[in-house]
XYZ file of N, CA and C in Angstrom:
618
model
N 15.811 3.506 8.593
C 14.372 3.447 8.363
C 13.759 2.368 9.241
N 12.794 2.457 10.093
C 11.632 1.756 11.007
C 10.440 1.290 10.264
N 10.769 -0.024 10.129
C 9.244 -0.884 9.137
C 8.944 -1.752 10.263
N 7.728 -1.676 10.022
C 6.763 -2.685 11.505
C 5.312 -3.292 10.565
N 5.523 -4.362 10.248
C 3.839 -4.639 9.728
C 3.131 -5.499 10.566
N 1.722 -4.504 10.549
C 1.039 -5.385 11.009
C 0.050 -6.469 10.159
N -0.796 -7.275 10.430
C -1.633 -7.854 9.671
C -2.967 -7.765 10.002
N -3.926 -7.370 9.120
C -5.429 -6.653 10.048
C -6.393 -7.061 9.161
N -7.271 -6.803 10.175
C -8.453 -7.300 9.935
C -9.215 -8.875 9.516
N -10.111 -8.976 8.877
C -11.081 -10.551 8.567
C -9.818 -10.838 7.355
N -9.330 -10.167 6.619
C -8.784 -11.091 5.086
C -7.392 -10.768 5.373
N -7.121 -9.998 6.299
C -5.492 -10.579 7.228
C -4.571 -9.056 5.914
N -5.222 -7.968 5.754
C -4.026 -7.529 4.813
C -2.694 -6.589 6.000
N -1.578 -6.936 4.917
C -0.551 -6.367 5.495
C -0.698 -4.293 5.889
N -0.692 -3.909 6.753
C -0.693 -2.789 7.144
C 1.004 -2.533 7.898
N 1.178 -1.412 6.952
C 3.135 -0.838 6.661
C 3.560 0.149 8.206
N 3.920 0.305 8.979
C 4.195 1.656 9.449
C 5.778 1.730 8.993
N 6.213 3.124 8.363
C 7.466 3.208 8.325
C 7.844 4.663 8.493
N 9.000 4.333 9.549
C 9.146 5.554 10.306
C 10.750 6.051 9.948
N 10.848 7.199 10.316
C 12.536 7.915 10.085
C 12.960 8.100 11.372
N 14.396 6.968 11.908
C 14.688 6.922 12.548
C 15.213 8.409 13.296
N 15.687 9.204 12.589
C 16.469 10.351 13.281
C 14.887 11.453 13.545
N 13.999 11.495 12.750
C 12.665 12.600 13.036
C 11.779 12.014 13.804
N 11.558 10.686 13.476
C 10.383 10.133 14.612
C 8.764 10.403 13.375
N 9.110 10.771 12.489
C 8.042 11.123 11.731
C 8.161 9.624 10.843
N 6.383 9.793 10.519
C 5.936 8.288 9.870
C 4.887 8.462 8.896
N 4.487 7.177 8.178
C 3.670 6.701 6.762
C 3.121 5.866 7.717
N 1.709 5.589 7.671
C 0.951 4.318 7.355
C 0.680 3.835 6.316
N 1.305 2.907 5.987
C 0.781 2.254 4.529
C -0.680 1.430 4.559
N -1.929 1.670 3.823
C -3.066 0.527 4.232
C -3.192 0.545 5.469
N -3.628 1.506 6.021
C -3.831 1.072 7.009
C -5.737 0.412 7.039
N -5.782 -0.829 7.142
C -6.643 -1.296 6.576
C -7.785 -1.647 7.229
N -7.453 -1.823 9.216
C -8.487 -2.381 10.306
C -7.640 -1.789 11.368
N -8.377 -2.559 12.396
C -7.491 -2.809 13.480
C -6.718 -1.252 13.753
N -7.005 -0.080 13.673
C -7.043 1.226 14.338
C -6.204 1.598 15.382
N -6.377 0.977 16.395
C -6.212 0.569 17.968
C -4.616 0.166 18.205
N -4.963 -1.476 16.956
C -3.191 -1.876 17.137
C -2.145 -1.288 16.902
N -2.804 -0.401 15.230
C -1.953 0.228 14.288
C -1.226 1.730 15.311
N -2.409 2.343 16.269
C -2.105 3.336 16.882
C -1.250 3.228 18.266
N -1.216 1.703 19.009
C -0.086 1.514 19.884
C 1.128 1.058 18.971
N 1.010 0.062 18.221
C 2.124 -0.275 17.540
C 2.955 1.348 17.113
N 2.519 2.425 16.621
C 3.061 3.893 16.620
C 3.320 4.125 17.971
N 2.802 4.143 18.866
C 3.314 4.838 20.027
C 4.565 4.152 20.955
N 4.489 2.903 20.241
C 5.498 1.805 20.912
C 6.837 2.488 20.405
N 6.733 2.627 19.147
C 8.121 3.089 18.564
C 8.252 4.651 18.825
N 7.235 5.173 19.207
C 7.371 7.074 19.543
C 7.600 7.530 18.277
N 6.701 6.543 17.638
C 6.482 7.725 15.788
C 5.436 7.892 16.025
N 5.349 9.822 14.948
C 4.401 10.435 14.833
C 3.799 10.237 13.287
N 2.833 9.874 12.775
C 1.936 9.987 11.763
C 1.882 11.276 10.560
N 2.550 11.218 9.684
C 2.026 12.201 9.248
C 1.806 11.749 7.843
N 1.349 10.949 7.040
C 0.303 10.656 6.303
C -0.503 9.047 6.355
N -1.332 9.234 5.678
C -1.900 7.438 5.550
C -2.231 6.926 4.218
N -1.127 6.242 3.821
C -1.115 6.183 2.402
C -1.587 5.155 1.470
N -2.843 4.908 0.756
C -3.671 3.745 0.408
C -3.040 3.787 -0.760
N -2.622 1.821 -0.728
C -2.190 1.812 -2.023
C -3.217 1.849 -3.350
N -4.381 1.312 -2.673
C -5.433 1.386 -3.639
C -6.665 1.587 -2.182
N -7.939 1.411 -3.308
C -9.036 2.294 -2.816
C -9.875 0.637 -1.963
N -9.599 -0.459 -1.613
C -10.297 -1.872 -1.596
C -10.457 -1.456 -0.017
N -11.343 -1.951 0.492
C -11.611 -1.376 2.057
C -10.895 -2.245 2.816
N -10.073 -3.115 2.741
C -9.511 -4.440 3.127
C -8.130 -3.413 3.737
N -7.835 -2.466 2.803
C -6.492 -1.633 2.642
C -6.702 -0.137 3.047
N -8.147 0.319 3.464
C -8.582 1.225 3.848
C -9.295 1.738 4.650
N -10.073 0.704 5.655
C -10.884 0.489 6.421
C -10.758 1.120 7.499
N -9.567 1.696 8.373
C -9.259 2.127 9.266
C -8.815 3.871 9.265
N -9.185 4.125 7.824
C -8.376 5.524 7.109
C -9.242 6.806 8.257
N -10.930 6.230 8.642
C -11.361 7.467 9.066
C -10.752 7.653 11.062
N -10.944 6.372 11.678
C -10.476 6.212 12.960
C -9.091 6.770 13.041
N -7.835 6.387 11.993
C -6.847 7.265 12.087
C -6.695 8.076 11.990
N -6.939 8.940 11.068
C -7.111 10.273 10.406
C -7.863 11.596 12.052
N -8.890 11.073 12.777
C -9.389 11.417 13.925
C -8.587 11.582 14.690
N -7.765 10.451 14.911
C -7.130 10.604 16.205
C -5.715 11.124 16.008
N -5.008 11.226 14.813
C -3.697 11.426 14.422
C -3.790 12.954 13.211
N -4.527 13.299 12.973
C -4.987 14.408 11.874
C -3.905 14.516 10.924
N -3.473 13.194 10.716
C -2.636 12.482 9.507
C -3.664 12.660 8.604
N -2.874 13.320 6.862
C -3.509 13.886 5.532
C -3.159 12.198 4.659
N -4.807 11.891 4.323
C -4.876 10.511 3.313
C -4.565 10.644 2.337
N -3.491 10.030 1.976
C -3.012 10.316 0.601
C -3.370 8.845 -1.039
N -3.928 9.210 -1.772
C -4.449 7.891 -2.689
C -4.318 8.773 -4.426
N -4.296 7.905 -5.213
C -4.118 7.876 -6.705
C -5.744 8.502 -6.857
N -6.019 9.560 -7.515
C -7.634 9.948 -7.771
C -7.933 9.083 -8.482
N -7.952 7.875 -9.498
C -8.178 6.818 -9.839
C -9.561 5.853 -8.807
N -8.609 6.166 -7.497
C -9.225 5.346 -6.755
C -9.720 5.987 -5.528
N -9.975 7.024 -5.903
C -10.274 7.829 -4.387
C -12.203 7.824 -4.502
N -12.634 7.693 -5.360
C -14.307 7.399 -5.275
C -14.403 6.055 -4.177
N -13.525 5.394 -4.489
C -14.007 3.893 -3.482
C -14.186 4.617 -1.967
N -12.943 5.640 -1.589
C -13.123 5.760 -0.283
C -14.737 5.995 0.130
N -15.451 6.485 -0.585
C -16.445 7.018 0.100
C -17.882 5.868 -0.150
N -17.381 4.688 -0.580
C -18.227 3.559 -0.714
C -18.012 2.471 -0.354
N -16.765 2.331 0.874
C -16.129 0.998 0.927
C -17.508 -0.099 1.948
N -18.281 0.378 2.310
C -19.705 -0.885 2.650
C -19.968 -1.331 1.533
N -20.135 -1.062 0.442
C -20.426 -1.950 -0.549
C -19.773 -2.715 -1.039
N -18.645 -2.477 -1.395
C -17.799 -3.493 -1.586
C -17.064 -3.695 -0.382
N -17.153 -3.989 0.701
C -17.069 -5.070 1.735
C -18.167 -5.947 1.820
N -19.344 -5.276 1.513
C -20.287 -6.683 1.416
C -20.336 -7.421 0.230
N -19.455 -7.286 -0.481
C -19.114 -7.939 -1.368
C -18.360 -9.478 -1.142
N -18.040 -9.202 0.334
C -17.036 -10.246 1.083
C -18.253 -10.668 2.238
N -19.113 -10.272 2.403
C -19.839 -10.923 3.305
C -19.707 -9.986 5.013
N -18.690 -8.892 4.437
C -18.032 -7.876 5.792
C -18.853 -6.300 5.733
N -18.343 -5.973 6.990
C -18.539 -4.342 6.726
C -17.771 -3.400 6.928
N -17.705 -2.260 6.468
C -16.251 -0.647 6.378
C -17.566 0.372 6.924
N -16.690 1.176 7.474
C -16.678 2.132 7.789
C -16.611 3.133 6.455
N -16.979 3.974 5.625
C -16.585 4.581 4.680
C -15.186 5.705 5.368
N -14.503 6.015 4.541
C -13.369 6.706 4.367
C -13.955 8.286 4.078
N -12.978 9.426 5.050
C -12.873 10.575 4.523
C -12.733 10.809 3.378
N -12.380 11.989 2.535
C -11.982 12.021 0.848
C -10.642 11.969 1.300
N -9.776 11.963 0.035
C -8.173 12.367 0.313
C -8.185 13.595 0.591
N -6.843 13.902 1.304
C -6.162 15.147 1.002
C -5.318 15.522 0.302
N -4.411 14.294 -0.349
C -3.776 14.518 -1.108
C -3.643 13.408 -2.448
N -3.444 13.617 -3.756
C -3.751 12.596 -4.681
C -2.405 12.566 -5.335
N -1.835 11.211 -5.287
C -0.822 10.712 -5.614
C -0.811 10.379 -7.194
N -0.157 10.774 -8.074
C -0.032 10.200 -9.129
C 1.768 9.863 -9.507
N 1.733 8.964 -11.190
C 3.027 8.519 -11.321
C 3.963 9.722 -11.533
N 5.567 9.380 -10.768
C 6.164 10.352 -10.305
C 6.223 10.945 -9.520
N 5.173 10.828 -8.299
C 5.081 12.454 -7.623
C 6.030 11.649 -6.319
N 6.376 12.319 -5.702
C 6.912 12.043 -4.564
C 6.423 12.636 -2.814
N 6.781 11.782 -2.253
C 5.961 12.325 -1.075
C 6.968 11.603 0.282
N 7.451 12.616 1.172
C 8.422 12.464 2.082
C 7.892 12.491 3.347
N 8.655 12.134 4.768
C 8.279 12.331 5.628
C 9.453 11.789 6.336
N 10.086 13.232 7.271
C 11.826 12.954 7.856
C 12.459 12.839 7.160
N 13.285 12.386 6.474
C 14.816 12.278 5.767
C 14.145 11.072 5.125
N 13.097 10.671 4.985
C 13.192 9.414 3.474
C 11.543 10.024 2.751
N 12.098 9.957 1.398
C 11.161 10.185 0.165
C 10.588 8.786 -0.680
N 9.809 8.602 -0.721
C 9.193 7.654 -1.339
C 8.604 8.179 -3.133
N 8.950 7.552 -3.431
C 8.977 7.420 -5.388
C 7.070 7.443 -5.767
N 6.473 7.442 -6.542
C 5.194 6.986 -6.650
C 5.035 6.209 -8.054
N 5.158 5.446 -8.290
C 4.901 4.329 -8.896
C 3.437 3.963 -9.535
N 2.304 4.346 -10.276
C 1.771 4.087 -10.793
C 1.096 2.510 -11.122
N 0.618 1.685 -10.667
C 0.596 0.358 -11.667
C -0.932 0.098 -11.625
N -1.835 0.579 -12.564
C -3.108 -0.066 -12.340
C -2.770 -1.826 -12.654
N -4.652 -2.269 -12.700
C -4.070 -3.482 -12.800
C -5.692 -4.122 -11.642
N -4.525 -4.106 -10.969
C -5.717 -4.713 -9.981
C -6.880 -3.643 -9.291
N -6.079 -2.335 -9.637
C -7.395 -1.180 -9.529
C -6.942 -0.728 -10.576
N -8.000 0.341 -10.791
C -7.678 1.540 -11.712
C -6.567 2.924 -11.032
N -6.407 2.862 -9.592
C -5.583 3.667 -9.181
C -4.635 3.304 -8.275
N -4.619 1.666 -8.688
C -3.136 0.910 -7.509
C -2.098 1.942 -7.714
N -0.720 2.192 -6.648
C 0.305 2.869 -6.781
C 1.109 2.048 -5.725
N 2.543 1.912 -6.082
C 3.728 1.137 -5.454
C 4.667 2.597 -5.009
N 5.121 2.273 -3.987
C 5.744 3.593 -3.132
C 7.157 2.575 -2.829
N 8.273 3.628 -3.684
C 9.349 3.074 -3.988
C 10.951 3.811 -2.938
N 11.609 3.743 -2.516
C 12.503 4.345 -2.363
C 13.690 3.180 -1.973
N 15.071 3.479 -2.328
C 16.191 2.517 -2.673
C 16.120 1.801 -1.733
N 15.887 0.333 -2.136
C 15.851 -1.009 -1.531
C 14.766 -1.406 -1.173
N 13.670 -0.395 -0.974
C 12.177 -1.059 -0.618
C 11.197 -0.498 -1.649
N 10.132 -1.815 -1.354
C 9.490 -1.266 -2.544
C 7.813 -1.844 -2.314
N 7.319 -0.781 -1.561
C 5.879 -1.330 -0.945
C 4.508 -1.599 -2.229
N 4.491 -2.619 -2.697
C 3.441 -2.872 -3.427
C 1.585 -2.822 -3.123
N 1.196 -3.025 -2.370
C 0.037 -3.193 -2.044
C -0.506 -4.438 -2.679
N -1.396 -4.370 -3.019
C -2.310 -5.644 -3.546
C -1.558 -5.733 -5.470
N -0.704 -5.195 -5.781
C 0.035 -5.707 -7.313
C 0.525 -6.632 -7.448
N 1.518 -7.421 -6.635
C 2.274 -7.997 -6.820
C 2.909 -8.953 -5.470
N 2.321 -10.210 -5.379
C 2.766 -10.646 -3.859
C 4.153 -12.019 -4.594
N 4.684 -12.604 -3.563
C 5.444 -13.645 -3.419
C 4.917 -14.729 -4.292
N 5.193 -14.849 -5.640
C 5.184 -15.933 -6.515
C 3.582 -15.976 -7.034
N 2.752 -14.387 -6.940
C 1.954 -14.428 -7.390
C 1.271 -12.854 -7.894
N 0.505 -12.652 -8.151
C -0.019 -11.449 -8.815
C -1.602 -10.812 -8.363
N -1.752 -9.215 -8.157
C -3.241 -9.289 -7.563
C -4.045 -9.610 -8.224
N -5.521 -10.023 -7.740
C -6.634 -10.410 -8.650
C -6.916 -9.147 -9.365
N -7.670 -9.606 -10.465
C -7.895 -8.886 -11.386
C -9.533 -9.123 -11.866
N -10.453 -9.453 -11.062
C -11.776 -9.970 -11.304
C -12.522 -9.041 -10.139
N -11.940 -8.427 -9.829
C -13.087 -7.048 -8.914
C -13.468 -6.059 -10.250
N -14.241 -5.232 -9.675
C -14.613 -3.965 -10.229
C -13.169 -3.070 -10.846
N -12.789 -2.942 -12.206
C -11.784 -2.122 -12.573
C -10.691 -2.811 -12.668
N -10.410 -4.060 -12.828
C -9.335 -4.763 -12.627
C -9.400 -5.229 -14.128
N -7.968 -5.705 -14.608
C -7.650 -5.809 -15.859
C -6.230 -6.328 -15.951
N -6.323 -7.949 -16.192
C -5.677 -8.535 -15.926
C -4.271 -8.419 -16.904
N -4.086 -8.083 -18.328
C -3.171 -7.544 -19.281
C -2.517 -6.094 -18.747
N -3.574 -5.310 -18.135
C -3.146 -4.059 -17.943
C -2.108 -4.000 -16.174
N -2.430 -5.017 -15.514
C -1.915 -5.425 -14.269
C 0.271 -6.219 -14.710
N -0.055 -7.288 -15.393
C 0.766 -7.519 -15.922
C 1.770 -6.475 -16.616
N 1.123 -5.847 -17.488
C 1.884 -4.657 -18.208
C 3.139 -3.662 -16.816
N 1.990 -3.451 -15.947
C 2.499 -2.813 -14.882
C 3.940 -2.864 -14.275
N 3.865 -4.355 -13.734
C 4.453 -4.960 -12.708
C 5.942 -5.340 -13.883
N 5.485 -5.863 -15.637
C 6.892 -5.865 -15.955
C 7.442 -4.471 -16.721
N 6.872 -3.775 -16.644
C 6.958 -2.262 -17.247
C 8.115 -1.205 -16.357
N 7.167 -1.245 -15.294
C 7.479 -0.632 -14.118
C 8.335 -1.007 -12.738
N 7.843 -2.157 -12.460
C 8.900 -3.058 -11.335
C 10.006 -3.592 -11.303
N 9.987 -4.571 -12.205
C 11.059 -5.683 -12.957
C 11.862 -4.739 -13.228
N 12.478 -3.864 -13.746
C 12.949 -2.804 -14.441
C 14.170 -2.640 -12.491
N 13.588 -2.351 -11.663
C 14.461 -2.083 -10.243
C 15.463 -2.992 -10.084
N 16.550 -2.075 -9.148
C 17.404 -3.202 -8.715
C 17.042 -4.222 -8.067
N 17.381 -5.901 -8.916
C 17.140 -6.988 -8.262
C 17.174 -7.030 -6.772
N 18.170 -6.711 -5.869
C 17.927 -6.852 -4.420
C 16.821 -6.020 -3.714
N 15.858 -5.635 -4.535
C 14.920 -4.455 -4.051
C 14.225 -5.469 -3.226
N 13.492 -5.036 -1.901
C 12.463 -5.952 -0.851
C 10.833 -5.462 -1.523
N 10.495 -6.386 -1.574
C 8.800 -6.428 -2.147
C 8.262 -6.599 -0.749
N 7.393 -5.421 -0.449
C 6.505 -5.641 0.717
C 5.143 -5.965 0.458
N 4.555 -6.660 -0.153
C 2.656 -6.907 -0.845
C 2.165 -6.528 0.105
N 1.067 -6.154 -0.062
C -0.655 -6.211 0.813
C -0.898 -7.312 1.279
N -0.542 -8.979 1.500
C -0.780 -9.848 1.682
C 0.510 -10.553 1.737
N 0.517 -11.650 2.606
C 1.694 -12.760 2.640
C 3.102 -12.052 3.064
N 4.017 -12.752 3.052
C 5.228 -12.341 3.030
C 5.946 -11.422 1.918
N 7.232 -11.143 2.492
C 8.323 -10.078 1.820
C 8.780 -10.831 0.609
N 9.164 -10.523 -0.257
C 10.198 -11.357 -1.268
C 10.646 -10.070 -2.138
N 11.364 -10.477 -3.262
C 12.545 -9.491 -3.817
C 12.280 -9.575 -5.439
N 12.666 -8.132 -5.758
C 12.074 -8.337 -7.483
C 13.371 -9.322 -8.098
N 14.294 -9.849 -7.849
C 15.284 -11.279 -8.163
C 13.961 -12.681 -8.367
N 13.654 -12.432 -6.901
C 12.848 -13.583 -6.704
C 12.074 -13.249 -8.355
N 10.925 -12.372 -7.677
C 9.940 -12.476 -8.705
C 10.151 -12.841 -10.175
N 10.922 -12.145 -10.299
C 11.753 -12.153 -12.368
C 12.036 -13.810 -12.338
N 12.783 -14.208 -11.299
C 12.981 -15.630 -11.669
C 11.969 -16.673 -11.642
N 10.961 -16.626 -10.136
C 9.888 -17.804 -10.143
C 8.449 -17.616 -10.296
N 8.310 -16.200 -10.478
C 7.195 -15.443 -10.506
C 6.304 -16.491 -11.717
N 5.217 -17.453 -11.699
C 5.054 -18.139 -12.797
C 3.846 -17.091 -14.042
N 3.647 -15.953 -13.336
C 2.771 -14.452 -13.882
C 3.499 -14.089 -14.918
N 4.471 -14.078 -14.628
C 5.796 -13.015 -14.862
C 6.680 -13.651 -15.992
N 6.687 -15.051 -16.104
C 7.958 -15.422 -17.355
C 6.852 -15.348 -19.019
């Protein structure tokens, strides 16, 4: 498996590409700004696109969904929870003092359980509101891409629109904690760390 992150845009979120080494076929995770980079950084490795997968609906993590989608006719895939944001993300970017581009609709709506492949690796769908009403963690053995749920010794905010700070928590020890300890935590923000780590120093979490 081929993981490359980039970091984009004004609030720096992590944007995923992960590709299948033997097909050449790929995920954008968030792809969130920065269009341009996200689309040489793909061509550097000679992966092809074939979905763009928002972990949640925050334009920070989505911002770039319509420029890709154009040039790659990669199908957006999001939790219907959170698929209204796509088509309002200027407003809540000026919520930050920024501006989005609004987002196509999805094409495809992810809920808990469903699975969604591309080349020889399948990704799990994971459910965790919390910090949205339609966050989702995309799981498959040993990695485990969170988005804005759950970062390195800390937890997403829960003071936007739809956020719910008991129901976020519930999530992350319901649903996450529960994986094999050596699993890699990829967040929307900051560095990698491991659900070991988290269970042990996570100060959210004890």
């Amino acid at each position: 498996m081929i993981i490359r992150k980039l970091e984009v845009g004004p609030i720096m979120a992590n944007c995923f590409i992960v590709g299948c080494e033997e097909t050449k076929q790929a995920v954008v995770i968030d792809p969130g700004d920065d269009a341009d980079r996200i689309l040489m950084a793909l061509a550097k490795a000679e992966l092809k696109v074939k979905y763009l997968i928002n972990t949640h609906g925050h334009f920070d993590h989505v911002g770039a969904n319509k420029r890709m989608k154009d040039v790659t006719a990669a199908q957006i895939a999001i939790h219907p929870d959170d698929e209204p944001m796509l088509l309002d993300l200027s407003s809540h970017a000026a919520m930050f003092g920024l501006g989005a581009e609004n987002s196509p609709p999805a094409d495809i709506h992810l809920k808990e359980s469903d699975t969604i492949t591309f080349g020889n690796i399948t990704f799990k769908v994971i459910h965790t509101p919390g910090h949205s009403p339609g966050g989702i963690c995309l799981y498959t053995p040993g990695h485990l891409f969170v988005g804005d749920t759950l970062f390195m010794g800390s937890i997403g905010r829960t003071d936007l629109p739809g956020g719910n700070y008991d129901t976020l928590i519930s999530s992350i020890k319901t649903k996450l904690l529960n994986l094999d300890e050596s699993t890699v935590v990829y967040p929307g923000h900051g560095p990698e760390t491991t659900i070991a780590n988290e269970k042990r120093m996570n100060p959210f979490l004890r």
